[in-house]
Short mmCIF file of C-alpha atoms in Angstrom, two decimals:
data_model
loop_
_atom_site.label_atom_id
_atom_site.label_comp_id
_atom_site.label_asym_id
_atom_site.label_seq_id
_atom_site.Cartn_x
_atom_site.Cartn_y
_atom_site.Cartn_z
CA MET A 232 6.01 5.99 -7.79
CA GLU A 233 9.01 3.67 -8.19
CA SER A 234 9.20 0.25 -9.74
CA SER A 235 11.99 -2.38 -9.82
CA GLU A 236 12.39 -5.92 -10.93
CA VAL A 237 11.54 -7.09 -7.41
CA CYS A 238 8.32 -5.37 -7.10
CA GLY A 239 6.34 -2.15 -7.73
CA THR A 240 6.47 0.53 -5.00
CA LEU A 241 3.87 3.20 -4.66
CA THR A 242 4.76 5.93 -2.19
CA PHE A 243 1.89 7.94 -0.79
CA PRO A 244 2.34 11.71 -0.53
CA ALA A 245 2.30 13.46 2.78
CA GLU A 246 -1.45 13.94 2.67
CA VAL A 247 -4.06 11.77 0.97
CA ASP A 248 -7.73 12.84 0.71
CA LEU A 249 -10.50 13.15 -1.85
CA ALA A 250 -8.38 15.72 -3.80
CA ASN A 251 -5.69 13.18 -4.87
CA ALA A 252 -6.96 9.66 -4.03
CA ALA A 253 -8.15 8.92 -7.62
CA VAL A 254 -4.85 9.83 -9.03
CA ILE A 255 -3.02 7.58 -6.53
CA LEU A 256 -5.46 4.73 -7.28
CA ASP A 257 -4.75 5.16 -10.96
CA GLN A 258 -1.04 4.80 -10.21
CA ALA A 259 -1.56 1.73 -8.15
CA VAL A 260 -3.75 0.02 -10.79
CA ALA A 261 -1.12 1.02 -13.59
CA LEU A 262 1.62 -0.70 -11.56
CA LEU A 263 -0.40 -3.77 -11.01
CA ASP A 264 -1.54 -3.98 -14.59
CA SER A 265 2.05 -3.51 -15.81
CA GLY A 266 2.75 -7.02 -14.49
CA VAL A 267 4.76 -6.38 -11.40
CA PRO A 268 5.43 -9.59 -9.31
CA ALA A 269 4.38 -7.70 -6.05
CA LEU A 270 3.21 -4.33 -4.86
CA ILE A 271 4.41 -2.34 -1.87
CA ILE A 272 2.30 0.66 -0.95
CA ASP A 273 4.52 2.87 1.20
CA LEU A 274 2.84 5.21 3.79
CA SER A 275 5.90 5.83 5.82
CA GLY A 276 5.94 9.56 4.83
CA CYS A 277 2.20 9.98 4.88
CA THR A 278 1.07 12.23 7.76
CA PHE A 279 -2.69 12.49 6.89
CA CYS A 280 -4.79 9.82 5.18
CA ASP A 281 -8.61 10.02 5.18
CA SER A 282 -11.06 7.29 4.21
CA SER A 283 -10.30 8.12 0.50
CA GLY A 284 -6.74 6.97 1.07
CA LEU A 285 -7.88 3.84 2.88
CA ALA A 286 -10.25 3.16 0.00
CA VAL A 287 -7.24 3.47 -2.44
CA ILE A 288 -5.43 0.74 -0.43
CA THR A 289 -8.51 -1.58 -0.25
CA ARG A 290 -9.26 -1.17 -3.95
CA SER A 291 -5.53 -1.73 -4.77
CA GLN A 292 -5.65 -5.01 -2.67
CA MET A 293 -8.86 -6.15 -4.55
CA ARG A 294 -7.05 -5.62 -7.87
CA ALA A 295 -3.91 -7.23 -6.65
CA THR A 296 -5.96 -10.21 -5.52
CA GLU A 297 -7.62 -10.45 -8.89
CA LEU A 298 -4.17 -10.58 -10.56
CA GLY A 299 -2.65 -13.00 -8.08
CA VAL A 300 -0.06 -10.33 -7.02
CA PRO A 301 0.95 -10.14 -3.35
CA MET A 302 0.67 -6.71 -1.82
CA TRP A 303 2.11 -5.26 1.37
CA VAL A 304 1.38 -1.83 3.05
CA VAL A 305 4.22 -0.07 4.86
CA LEU A 306 2.73 1.61 7.80
CA PRO A 307 4.83 3.06 10.61
CA SER A 308 4.05 1.74 14.00
CA ARG A 309 3.09 5.07 15.47
CA GLY A 310 1.22 8.14 14.34
CA VAL A 311 -2.12 9.42 13.16
CA VAL A 312 -2.20 7.44 9.91
CA ARG A 313 -1.48 4.18 11.85
CA ARG A 314 -4.36 4.96 14.31
CA ILE A 315 -6.82 5.72 11.56
CA SER A 316 -5.84 2.56 9.83
CA GLU A 317 -6.17 0.49 12.95
CA VAL A 318 -9.68 2.03 13.64
CA ALA A 319 -10.79 1.27 10.20
CA GLY A 320 -9.54 -2.38 10.47
CA LEU A 321 -7.11 -2.09 7.54
CA GLN A 322 -4.91 -4.79 9.08
CA ARG A 323 -7.75 -7.31 8.60
CA ARG A 324 -7.65 -6.69 4.88
CA VAL A 325 -4.11 -6.11 3.92
CA ALA A 326 -0.64 -7.26 4.98
CA ILE A 327 1.08 -4.57 6.97
CA ALA A 328 4.73 -4.16 7.50
CA PRO A 329 6.59 -1.46 9.63
CA ASP A 330 9.14 -0.66 6.95
CA ILE A 331 10.12 -1.35 3.30
CA ALA A 332 12.85 -3.84 4.40
CA THR A 333 10.32 -6.02 6.20
CA ALA A 334 7.95 -6.00 3.29
CA LEU A 335 10.71 -7.00 0.93
CA GLU A 336 11.73 -9.76 3.26
CA ALA A 337 8.16 -11.06 3.25
CA LEU A 338 8.07 -10.85 -0.49
CA ALA A 339 11.39 -12.75 -0.80
CA PRO A 340 9.72 -16.06 -1.98
CA VAL A 341 7.96 -14.07 -4.76
CA ARG A 342 11.35 -12.71 -6.08
CA ARG A 343 12.82 -16.25 -6.41
#
């Protein structure tokens, strides 16, 4: 987990499932509750993410919305995690970026 003045960044591990989803959600909520102006959830190194991981993202988005904090999910354009996210309709619930640079660019107005 990383944090900066610009935003909080939560990097998912290589595999996310029921065994570690609660810890990851706690990290996301802690970042949001710490007062970060924006949150990026980075799945660029994640090679497996089941429904527990998608629930972490959805619940994080719900908390971010409650707090008025913009949130972006970095999701590579290819791979199993991308396909699972598409089937689950994640892109209808959260803002998706192909990389951190794109997410930061989208958050530029928040940083000003």
